mmCIF file of C-alpha atoms in Angstrom:
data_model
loop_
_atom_site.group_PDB
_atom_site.id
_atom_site.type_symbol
_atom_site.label_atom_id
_atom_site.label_comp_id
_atom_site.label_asym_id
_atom_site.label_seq_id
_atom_site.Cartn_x
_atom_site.Cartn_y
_atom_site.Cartn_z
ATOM 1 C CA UNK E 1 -183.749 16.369 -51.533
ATOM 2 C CA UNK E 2 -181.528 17.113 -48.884
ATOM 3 C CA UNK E 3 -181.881 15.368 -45.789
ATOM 4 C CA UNK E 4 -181.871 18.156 -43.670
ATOM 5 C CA UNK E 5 -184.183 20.222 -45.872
ATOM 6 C CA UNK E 6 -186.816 17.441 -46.144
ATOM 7 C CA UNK E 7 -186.750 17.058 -41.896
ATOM 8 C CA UNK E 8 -186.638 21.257 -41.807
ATOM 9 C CA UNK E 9 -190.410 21.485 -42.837
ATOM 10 C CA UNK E 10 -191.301 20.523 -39.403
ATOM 11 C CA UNK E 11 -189.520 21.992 -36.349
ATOM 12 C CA UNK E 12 -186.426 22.494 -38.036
ATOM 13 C CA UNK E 13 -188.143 25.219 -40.612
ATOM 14 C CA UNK E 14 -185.282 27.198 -42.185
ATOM 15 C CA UNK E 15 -182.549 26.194 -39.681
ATOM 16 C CA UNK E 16 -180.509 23.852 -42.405
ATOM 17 C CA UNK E 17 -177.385 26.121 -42.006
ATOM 18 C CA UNK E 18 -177.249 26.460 -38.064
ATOM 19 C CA UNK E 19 -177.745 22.582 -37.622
ATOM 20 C CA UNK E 20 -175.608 21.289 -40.606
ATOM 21 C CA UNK E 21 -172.235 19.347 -39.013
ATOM 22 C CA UNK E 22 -172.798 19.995 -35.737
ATOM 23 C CA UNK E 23 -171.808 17.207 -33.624
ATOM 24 C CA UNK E 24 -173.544 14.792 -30.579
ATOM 25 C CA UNK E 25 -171.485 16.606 -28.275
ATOM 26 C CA UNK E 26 -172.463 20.054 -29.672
ATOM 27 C CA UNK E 27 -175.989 19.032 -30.073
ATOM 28 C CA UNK E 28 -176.590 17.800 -26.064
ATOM 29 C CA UNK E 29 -175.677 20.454 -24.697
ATOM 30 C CA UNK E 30 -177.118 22.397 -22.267
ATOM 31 C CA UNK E 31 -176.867 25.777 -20.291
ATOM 32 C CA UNK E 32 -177.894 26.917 -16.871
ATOM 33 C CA UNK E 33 -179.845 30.098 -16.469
ATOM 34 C CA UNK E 34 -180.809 31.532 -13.086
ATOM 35 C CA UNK E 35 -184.289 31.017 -12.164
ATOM 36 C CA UNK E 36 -186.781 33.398 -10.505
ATOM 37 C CA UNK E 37 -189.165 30.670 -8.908
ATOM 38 C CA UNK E 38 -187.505 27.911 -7.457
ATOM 39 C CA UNK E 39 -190.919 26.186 -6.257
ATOM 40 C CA UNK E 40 -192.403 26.834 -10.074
ATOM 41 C CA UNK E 41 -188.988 25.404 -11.102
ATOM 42 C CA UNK E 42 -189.142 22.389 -9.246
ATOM 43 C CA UNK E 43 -192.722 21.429 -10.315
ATOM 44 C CA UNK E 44 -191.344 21.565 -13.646
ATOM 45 C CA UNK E 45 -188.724 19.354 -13.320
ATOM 46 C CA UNK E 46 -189.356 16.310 -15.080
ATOM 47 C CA UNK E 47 -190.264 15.101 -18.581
ATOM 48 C CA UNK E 48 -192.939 16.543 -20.967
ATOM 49 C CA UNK E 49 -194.392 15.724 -24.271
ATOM 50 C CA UNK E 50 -196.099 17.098 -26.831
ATOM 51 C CA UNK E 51 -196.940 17.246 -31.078
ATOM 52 C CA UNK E 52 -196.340 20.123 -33.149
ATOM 53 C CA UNK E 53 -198.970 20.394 -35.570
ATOM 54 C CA UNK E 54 -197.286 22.603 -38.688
ATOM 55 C CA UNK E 55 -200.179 21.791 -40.792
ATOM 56 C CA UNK E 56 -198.032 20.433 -43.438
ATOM 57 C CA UNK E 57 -196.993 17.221 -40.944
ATOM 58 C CA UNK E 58 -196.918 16.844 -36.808
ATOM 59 C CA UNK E 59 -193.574 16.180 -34.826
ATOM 60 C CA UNK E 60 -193.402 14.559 -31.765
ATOM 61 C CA UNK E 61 -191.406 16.515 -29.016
ATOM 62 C CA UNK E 62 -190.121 16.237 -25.654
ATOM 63 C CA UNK E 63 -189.370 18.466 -23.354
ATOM 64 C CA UNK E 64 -186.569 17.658 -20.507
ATOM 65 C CA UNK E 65 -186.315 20.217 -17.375
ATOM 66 C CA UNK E 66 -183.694 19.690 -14.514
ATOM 67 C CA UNK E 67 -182.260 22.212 -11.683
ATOM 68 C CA UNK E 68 -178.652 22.208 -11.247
ATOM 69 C CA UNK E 69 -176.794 24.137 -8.712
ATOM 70 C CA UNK E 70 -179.924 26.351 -8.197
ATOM 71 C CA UNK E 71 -180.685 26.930 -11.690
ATOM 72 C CA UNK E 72 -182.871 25.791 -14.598
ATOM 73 C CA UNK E 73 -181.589 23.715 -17.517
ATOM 74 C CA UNK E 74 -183.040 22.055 -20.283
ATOM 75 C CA UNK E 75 -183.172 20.809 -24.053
ATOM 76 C CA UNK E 76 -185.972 19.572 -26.726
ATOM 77 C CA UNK E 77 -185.400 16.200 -28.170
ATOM 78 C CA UNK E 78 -187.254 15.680 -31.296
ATOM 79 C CA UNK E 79 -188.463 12.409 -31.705
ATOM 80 C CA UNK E 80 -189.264 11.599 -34.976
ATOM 81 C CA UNK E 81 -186.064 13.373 -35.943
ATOM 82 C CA UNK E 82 -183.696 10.749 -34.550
ATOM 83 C CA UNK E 83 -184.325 11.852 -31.243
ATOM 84 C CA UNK E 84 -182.122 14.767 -32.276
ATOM 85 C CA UNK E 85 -181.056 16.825 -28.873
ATOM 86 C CA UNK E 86 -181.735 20.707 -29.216
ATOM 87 C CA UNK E 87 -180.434 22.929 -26.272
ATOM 88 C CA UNK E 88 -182.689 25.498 -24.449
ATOM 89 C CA UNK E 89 -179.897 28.358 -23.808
ATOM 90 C CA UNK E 90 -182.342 30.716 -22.079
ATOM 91 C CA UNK E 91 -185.212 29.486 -19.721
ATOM 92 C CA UNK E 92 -186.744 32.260 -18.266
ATOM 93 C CA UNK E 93 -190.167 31.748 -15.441
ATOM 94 C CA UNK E 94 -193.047 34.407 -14.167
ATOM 95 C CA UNK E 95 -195.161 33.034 -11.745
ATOM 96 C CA UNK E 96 -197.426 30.417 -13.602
ATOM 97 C CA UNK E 97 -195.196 31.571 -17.265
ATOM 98 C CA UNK E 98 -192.475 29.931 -18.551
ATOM 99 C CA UNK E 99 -190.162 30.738 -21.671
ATOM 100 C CA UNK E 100 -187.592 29.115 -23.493
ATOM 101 C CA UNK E 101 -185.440 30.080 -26.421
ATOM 102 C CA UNK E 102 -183.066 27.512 -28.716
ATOM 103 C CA UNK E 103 -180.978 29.721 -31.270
ATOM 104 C CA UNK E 104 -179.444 26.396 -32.806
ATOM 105 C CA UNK E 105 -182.892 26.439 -34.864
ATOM 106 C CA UNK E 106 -184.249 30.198 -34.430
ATOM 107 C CA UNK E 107 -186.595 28.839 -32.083
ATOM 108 C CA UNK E 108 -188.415 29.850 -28.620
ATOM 109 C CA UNK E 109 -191.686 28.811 -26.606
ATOM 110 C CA UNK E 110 -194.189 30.537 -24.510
ATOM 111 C CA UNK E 111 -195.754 29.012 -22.183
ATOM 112 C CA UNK E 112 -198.565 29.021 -19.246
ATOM 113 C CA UNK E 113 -198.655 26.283 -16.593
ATOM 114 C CA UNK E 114 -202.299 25.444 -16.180
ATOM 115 C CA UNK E 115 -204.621 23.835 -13.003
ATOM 116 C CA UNK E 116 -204.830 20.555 -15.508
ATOM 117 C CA UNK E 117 -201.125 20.505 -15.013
ATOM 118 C CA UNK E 118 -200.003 20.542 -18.856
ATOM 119 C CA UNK E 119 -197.877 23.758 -20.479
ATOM 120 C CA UNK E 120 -199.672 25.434 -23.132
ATOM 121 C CA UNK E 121 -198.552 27.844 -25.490
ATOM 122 C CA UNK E 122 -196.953 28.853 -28.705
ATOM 123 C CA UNK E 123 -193.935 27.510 -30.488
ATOM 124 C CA UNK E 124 -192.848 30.103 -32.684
ATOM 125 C CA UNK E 125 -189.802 29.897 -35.603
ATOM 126 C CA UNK E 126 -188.728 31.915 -38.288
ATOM 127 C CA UNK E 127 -191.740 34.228 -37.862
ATOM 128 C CA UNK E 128 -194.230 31.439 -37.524
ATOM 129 C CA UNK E 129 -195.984 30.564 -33.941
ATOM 130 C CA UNK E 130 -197.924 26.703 -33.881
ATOM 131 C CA UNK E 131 -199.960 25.628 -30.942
ATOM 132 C CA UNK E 132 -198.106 23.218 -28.515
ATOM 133 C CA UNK E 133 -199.032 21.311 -25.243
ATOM 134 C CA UNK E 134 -196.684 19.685 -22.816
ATOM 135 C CA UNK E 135 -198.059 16.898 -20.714
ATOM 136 C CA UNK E 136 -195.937 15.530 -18.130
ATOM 137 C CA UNK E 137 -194.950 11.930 -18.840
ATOM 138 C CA UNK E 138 -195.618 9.806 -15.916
ATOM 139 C CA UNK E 139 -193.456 6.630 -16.347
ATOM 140 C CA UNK E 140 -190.433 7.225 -17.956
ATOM 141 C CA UNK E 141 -190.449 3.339 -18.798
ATOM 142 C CA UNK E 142 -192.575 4.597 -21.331
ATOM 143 C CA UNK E 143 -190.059 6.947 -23.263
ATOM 144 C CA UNK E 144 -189.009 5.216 -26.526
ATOM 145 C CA UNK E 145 -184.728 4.427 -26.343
ATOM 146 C CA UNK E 146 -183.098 5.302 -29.639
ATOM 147 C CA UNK E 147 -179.267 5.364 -30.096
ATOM 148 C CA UNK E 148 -177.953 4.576 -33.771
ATOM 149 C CA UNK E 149 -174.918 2.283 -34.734
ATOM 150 C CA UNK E 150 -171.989 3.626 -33.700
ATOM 151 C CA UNK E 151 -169.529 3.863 -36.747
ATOM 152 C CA UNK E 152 -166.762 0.834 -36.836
ATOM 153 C CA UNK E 153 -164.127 2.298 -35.461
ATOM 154 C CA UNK E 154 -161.381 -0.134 -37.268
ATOM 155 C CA UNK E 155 -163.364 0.375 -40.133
ATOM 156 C CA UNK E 156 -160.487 1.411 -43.203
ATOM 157 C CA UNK E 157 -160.287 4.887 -45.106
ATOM 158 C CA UNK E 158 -160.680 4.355 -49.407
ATOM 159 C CA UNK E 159 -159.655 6.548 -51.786
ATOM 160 C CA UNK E 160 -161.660 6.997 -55.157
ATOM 161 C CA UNK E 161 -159.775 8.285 -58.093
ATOM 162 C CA UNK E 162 -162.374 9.737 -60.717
ATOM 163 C CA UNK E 163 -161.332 10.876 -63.610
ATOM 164 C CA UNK E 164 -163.336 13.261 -66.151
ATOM 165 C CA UNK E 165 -163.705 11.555 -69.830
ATOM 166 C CA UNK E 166 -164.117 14.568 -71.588
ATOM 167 C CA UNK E 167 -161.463 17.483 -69.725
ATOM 168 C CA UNK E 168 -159.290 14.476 -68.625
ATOM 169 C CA UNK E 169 -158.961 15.589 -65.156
ATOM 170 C CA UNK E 170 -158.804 13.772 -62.033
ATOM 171 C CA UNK E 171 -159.682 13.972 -58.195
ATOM 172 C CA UNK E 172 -159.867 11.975 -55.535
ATOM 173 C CA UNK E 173 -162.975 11.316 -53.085
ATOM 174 C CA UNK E 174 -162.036 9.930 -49.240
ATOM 175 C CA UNK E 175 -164.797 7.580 -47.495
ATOM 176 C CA UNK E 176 -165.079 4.092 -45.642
ATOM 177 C CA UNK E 177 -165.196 0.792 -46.458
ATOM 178 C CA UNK E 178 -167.177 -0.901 -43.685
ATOM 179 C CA UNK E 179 -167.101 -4.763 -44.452
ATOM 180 C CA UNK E 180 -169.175 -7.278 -42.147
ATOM 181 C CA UNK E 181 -167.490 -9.218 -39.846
ATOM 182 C CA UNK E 182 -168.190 -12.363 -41.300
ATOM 183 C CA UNK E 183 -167.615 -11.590 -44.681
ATOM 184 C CA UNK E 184 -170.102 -10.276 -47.329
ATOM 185 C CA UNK E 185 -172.801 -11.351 -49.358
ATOM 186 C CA UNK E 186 -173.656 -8.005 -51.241
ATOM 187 C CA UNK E 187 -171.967 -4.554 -50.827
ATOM 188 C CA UNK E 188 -173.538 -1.025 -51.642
ATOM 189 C CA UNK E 189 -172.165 3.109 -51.972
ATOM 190 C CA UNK E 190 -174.500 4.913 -50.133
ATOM 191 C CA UNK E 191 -174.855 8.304 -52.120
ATOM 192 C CA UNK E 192 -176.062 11.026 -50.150
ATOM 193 C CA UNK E 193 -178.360 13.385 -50.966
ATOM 194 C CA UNK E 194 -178.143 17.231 -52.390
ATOM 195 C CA UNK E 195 -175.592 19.675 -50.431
ATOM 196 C CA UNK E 196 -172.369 19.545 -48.681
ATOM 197 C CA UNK E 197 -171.773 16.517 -46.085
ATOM 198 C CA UNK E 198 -169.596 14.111 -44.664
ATOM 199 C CA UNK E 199 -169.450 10.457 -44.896
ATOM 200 C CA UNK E 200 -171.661 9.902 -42.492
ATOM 201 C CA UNK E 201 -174.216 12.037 -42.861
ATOM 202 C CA UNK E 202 -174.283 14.007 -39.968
ATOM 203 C CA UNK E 203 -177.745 15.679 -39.007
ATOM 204 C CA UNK E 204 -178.822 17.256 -35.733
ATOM 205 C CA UNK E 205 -175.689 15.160 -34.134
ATOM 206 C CA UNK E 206 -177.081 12.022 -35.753
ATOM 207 C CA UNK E 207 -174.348 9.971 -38.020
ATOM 208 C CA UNK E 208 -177.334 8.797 -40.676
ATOM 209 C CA UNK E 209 -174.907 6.957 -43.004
ATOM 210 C CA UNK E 210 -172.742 5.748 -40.798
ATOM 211 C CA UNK E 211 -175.537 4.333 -38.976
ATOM 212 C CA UNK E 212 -177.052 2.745 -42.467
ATOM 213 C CA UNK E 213 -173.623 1.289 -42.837
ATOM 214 C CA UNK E 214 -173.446 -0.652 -39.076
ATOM 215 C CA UNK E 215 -177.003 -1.691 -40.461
ATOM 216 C CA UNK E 216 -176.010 -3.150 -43.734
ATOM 217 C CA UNK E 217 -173.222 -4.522 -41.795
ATOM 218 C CA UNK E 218 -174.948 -6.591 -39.638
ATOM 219 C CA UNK E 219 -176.985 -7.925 -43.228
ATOM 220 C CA UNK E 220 -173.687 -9.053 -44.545
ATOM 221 C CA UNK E 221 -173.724 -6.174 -46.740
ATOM 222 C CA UNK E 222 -170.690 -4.248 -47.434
ATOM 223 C CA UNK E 223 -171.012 -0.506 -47.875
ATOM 224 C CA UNK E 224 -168.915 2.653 -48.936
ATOM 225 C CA UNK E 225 -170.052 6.239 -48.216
ATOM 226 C CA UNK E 226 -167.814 9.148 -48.858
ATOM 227 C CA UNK E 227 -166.909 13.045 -47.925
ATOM 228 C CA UNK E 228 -169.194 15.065 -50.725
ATOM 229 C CA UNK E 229 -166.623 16.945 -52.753
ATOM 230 C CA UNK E 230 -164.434 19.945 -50.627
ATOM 231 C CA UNK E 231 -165.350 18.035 -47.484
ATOM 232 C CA UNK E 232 -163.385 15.630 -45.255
ATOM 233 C CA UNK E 233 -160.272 14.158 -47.503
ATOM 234 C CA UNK E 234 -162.169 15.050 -50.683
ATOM 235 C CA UNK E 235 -160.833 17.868 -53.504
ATOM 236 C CA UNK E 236 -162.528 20.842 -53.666
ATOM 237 C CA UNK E 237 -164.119 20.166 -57.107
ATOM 238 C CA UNK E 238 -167.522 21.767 -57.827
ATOM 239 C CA UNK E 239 -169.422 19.517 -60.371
ATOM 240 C CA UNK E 240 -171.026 21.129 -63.363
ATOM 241 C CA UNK E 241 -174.003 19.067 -63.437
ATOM 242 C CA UNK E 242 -175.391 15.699 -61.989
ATOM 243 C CA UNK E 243 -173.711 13.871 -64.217
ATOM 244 C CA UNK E 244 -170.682 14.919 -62.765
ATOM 245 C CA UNK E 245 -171.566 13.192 -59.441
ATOM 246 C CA UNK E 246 -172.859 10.175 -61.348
ATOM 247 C CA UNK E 247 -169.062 9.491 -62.617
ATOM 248 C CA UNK E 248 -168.225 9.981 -58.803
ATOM 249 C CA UNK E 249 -170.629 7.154 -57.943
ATOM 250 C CA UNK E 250 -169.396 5.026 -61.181
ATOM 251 C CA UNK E 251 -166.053 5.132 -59.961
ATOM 252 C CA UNK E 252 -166.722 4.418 -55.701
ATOM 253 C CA UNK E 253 -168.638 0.690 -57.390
ATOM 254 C CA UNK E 254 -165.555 -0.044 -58.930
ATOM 255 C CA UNK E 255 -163.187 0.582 -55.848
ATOM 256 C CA UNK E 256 -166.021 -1.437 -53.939
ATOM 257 C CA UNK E 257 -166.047 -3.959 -56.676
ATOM 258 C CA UNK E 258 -162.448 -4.419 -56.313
ATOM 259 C CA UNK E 259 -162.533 -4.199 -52.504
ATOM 260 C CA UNK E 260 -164.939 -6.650 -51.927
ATOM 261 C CA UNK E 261 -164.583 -9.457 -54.962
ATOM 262 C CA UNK E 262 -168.496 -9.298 -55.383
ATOM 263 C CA UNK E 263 -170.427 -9.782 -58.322
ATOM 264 C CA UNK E 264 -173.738 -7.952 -56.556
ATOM 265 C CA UNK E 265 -172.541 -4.489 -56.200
ATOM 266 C CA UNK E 266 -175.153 -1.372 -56.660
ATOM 267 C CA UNK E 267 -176.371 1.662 -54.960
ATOM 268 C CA UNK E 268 -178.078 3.066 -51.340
ATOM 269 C CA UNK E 269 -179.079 6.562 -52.809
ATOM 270 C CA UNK E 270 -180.855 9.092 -50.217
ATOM 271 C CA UNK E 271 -182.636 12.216 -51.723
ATOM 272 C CA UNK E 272 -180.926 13.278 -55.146
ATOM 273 C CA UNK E 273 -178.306 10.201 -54.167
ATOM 274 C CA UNK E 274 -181.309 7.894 -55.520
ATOM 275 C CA UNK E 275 -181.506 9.877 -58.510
ATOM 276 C CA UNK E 276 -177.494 9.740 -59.182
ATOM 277 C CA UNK E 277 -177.695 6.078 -58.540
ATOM 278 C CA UNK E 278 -180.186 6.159 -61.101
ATOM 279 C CA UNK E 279 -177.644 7.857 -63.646
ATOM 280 C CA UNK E 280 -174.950 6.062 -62.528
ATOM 281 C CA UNK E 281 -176.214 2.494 -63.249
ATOM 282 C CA UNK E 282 -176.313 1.586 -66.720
ATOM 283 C CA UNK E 283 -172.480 3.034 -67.023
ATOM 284 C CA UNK E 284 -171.476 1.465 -63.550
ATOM 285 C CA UNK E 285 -173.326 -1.666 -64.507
ATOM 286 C CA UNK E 286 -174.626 -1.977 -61.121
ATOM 287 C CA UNK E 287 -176.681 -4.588 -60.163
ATOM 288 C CA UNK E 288 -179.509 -2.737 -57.997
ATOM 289 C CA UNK E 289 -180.140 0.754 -57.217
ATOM 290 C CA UNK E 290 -182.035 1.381 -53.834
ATOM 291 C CA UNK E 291 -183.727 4.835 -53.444
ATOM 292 C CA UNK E 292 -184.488 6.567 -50.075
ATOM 293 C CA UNK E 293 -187.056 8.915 -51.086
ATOM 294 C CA UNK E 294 -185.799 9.755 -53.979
ATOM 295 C CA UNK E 295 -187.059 11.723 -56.467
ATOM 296 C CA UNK E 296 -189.711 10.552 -59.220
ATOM 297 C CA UNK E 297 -189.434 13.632 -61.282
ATOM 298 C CA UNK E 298 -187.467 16.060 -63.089
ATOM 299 C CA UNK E 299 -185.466 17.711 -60.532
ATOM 300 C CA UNK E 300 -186.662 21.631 -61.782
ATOM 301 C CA UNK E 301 -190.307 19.886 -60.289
ATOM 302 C CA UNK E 302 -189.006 18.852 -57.320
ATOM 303 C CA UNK E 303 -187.185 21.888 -56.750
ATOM 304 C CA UNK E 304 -189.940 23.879 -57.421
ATOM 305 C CA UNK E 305 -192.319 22.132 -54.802
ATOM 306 C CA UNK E 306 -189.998 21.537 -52.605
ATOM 307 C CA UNK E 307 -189.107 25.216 -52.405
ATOM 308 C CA UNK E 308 -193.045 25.787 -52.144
ATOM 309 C CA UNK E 309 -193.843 23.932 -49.411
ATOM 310 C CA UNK E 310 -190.909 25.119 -47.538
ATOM 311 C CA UNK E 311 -192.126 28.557 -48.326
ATOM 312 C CA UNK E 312 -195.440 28.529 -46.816
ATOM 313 C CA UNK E 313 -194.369 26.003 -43.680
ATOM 314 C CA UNK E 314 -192.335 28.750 -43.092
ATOM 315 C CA UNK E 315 -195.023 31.688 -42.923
ATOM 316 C CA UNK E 316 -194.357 32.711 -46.218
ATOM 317 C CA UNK E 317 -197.419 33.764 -48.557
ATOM 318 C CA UNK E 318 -198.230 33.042 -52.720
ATOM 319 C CA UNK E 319 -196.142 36.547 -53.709
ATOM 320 C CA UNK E 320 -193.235 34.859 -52.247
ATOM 321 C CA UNK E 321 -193.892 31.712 -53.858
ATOM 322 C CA UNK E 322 -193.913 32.898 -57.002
ATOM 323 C CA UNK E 323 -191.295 35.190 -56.874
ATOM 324 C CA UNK E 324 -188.915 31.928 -56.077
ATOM 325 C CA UNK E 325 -190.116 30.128 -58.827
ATOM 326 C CA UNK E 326 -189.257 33.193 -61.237
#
């Protein structure tokens, strides 16, 4: 449901809280350590690949090694993540041994440096250790760019007033209205999914929504995303149920309605956002609802499987599963 739960099965197991709003500067960065083999070190210098095999999926990773002022740095990038950066904070080599450690995701690595000239060893997280092997990658030409949309930055704050029909009360929700340059054919809210985050979806450094919106933008689609309630501009409200957040969608289509003058107005739901869009529609009237693997099920099902698989990613065993879904 939550983006950063459904990419945590893999080499993010368990490390939702410790990644959760960090930023790209945050995220890149990367620490010196001294070094105990300068010859070992500068045979590693370079970049390396390799796939994680977690049984439950694979994840592509590369591994980036550089000396700077006599010492070792270094970070993970994770691929099929967004090419998320994760910093090594402690590199540490023994002769043909090297280890590295990233506490941003309760991760380290041990390694051997082999006559065939790859690194293998075990990635090991939250209690778990997977196989992984580094080979060098020979022609960097090779290395696949990615860098998302920035966000607009002239792109206008919008307030969305919602008020409860049964208790009467009202608060307000902050976001952006990001309108195409050449005007609009079609305009969207993009409804994130379960848990606490900004309008632009920040993961692992990576603004998700804000680079759906530059996206849509270039489409001639129109699109408002918002700060999830006690974030950003947004009140502090905590909704009793989904319903709750389906009135919050219901009233961010009729600010975009208004906004934009469009008669084809619906919602970009990710996760549980699908599922609210799916709520929200026949009382919003909107015109489409997209969902980004959203759920097909009652959410206790999803929940519950969900919660399973995470379980025994993570190392855990069937007592533990079925002690969660008491």
């Amino acid at each position: 449901m939550r983006p950063t739960q459904l990419i945590c099965v893999m080499i993010l197991i368990a490390g939702v809280p410790s990644l959760a709003g960090c930023d790209a500067t945050n995220a890149s960065e990367v620490r010196a350590v001294d070094i105990a083999d300068d010859e070992l070190a500068s045979d590693l210098v370079g970049r390396w690949s390799g796939v994680l095999d977690v049984q439950v999926a694979t994840l592509r990773l590369d591994l980036v090694l550089e000396v700077e002022a006599d010492a070792l740095t270094g970070q993970l990038i994770s691929v099929d993540q967004g090419r998320a950066v994760i910093a090594l904070d402690e590199i540490t080599l023994d002769n043909a041994s090297i280890r590295f450690s990233a506490t941003s995701i309760g991760a380290s690595y041990d390694g051997v440096v082999t006559a065939n000239g790859t690194i293998e060893g075990l990635f090991t997280q939250r209690g778990s250790s997977f196989p992984l092997v580094f080979d060098r990658v020979v022609d960097e030409s090779l290395v696949e760019a990615f860098a998302p949309p920035e966000p607009a930055a002239t792109a206008p704050d919008a307030i969305v007033a919602v008020t409860h029909p049964e208790t009467g009360s009202i608060h307000q929700l902050t976001g952006t209205l990001r309108q195409p340059d050449d005007g609009a054919r079609a305009a969207a809210v993009i409804l994130s999914g379960s848990g606490s985050q900004d309008r632009n979806g920040t993961i692992a450094g990576q603004p998700i929504y804000a680079a759906w919106a530059e996206l849509l933008a270039e489409q001639g689609v129109a699109s408002l995303r918002l700060d999830d309630r006690g974030l950003g501009g947004s009140d502090p409200v905590i909704p009793a149920s989904p319903s709750d957040l389906a009135l919050d969608a219901a009233a961010a289509l009729d600010v975009l309605r208004l906004e934009t003058g469009l008669d084809c107005v619906g919602f970009i739901g990710h996760s549980e956002g699908g599922w609210i869009g799916l709520l929200a529609g026949p009382q919003s009237r909107a015109d489409f609802v997209v969902s980004m693997a959203g759920m097909h099920e009652r959410m206790e099902t999803t929940l519950i499987r969900q919660s399973e698989a995470i379980i025994l990613a993570s190392g855990g065993g069937r007592a533990a599963v079925a002690a969660n879904r008491q």
